[in-house]
mmCIF file of C-alpha atoms in Angstrom:
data_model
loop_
_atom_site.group_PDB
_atom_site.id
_atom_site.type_symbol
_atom_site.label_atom_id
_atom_site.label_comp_id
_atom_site.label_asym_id
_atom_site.label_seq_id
_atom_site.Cartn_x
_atom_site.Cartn_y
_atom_site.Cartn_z
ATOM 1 C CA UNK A 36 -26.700 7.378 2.194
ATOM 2 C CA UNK A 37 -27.289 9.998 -0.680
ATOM 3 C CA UNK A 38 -30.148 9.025 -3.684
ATOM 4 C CA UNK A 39 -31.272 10.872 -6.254
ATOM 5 C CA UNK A 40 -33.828 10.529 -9.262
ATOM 6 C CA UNK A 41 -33.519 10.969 -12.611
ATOM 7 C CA UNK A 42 -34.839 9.701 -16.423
ATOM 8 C CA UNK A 43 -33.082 8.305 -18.963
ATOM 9 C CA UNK A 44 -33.051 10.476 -21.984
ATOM 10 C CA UNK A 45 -31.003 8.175 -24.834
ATOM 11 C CA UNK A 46 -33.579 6.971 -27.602
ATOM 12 C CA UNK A 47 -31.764 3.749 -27.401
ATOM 13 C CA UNK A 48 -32.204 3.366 -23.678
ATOM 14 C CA UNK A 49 -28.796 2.455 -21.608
ATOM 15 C CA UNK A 50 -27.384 -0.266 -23.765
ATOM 16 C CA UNK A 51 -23.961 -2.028 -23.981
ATOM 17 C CA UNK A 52 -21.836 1.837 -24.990
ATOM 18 C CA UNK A 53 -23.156 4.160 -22.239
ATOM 19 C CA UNK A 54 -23.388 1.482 -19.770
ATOM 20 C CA UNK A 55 -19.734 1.016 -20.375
ATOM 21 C CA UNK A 56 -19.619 4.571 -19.830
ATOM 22 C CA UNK A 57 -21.561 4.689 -16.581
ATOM 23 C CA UNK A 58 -19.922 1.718 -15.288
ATOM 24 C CA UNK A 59 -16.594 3.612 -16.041
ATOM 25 C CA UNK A 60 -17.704 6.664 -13.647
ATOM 26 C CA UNK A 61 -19.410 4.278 -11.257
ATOM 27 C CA UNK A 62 -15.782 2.696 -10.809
ATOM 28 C CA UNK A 63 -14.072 6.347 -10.770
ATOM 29 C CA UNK A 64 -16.119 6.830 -6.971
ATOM 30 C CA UNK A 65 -14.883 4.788 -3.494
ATOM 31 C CA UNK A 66 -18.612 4.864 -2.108
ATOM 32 C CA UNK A 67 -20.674 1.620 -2.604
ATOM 33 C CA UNK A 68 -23.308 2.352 -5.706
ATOM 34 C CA UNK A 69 -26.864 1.025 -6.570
ATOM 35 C CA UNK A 70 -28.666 1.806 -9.743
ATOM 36 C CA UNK A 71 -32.349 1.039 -9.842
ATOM 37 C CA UNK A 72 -34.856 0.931 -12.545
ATOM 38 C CA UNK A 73 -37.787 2.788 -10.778
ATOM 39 C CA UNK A 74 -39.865 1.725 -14.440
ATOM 40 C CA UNK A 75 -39.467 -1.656 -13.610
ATOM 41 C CA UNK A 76 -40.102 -2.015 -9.932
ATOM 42 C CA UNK A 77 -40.287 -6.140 -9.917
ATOM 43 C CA UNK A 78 -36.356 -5.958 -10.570
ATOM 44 C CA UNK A 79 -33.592 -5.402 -7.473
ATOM 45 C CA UNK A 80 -31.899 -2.722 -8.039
ATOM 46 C CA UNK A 81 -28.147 -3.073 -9.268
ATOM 47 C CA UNK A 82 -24.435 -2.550 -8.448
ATOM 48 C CA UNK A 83 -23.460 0.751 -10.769
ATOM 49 C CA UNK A 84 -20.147 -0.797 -10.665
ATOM 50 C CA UNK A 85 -20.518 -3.892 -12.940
ATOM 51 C CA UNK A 86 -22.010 -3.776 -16.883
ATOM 52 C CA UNK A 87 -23.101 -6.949 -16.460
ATOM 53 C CA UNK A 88 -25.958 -5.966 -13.531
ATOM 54 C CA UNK A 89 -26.619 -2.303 -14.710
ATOM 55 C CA UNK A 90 -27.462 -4.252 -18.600
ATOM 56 C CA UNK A 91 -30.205 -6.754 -16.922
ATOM 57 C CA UNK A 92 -32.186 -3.799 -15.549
ATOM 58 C CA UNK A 93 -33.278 -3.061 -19.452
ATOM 59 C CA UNK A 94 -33.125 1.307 -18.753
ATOM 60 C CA UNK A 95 -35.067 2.288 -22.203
ATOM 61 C CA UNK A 96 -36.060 5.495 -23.188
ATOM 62 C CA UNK A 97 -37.963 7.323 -20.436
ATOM 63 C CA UNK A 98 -37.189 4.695 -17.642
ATOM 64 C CA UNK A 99 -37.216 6.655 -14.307
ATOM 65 C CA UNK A 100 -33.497 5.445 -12.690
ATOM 66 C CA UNK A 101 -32.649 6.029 -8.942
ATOM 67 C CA UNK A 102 -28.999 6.061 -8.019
ATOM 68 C CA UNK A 103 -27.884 5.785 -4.362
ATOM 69 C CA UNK A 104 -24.879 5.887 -2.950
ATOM 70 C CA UNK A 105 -22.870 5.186 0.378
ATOM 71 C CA UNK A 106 -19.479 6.208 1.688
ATOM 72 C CA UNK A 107 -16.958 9.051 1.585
ATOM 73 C CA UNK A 108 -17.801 10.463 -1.582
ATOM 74 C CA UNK A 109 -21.170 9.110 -1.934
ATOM 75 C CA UNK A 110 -23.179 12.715 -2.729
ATOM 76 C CA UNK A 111 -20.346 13.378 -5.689
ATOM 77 C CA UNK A 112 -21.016 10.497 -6.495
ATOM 78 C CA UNK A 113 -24.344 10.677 -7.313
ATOM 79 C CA UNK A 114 -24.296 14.096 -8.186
ATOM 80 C CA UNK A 115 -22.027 12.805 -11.432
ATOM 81 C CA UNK A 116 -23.554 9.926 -12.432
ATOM 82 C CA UNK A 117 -26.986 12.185 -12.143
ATOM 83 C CA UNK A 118 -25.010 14.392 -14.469
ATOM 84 C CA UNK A 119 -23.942 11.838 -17.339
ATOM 85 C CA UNK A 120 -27.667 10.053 -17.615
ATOM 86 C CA UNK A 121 -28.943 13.917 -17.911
ATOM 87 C CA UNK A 122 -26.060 14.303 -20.614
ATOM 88 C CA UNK A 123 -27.653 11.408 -22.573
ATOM 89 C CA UNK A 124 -24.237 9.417 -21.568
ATOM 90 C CA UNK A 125 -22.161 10.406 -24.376
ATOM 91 C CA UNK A 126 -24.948 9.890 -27.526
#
């Protein structure tokens, strides 16, 4: 199991386009991914593979996001989605 920590630097927060754009490089990996909201500790943290949970964790400017990963691949993994949150997903 690889995590690693990061903050989420769109002004809009993750919304509907670069969740799509997570979920798209979530899906890209064979390793079993979580997304949590580390802002928001009262909510479970999510499967980075599916919009639908990565949307109800509500990731707004700021929110501190942990991703963990586990499986073949999982420290590229990580290491990528890490990347694209830092990038500002695309915005």
């Amino acid at each position: 199991m690889y995590t690693r920590d990061t903050t989420v630097i769109n002004p809009h927060g993750i919304h509907a386009r670069p969740a799509s754009t997570f979920v798209k490089e979530a899906s890209r990996w064979r390793s079993n991914i979580q997304i949590a909201n580390l802002s928001q500790p009262d909510k479970k943290p999510a499967n980075a593979k599916s919009i639908i949970t990565v949307l109800t964790l509500g990731m707004s400017l700021g929110s501190k996001v942990s991703i963990t990963a586990e499986g073949a691949d999982e420290q590229e993994a990580v290491d990528a989605l890490i990347a694209l949150i830092d990038s500002g997903l695309g915005e």
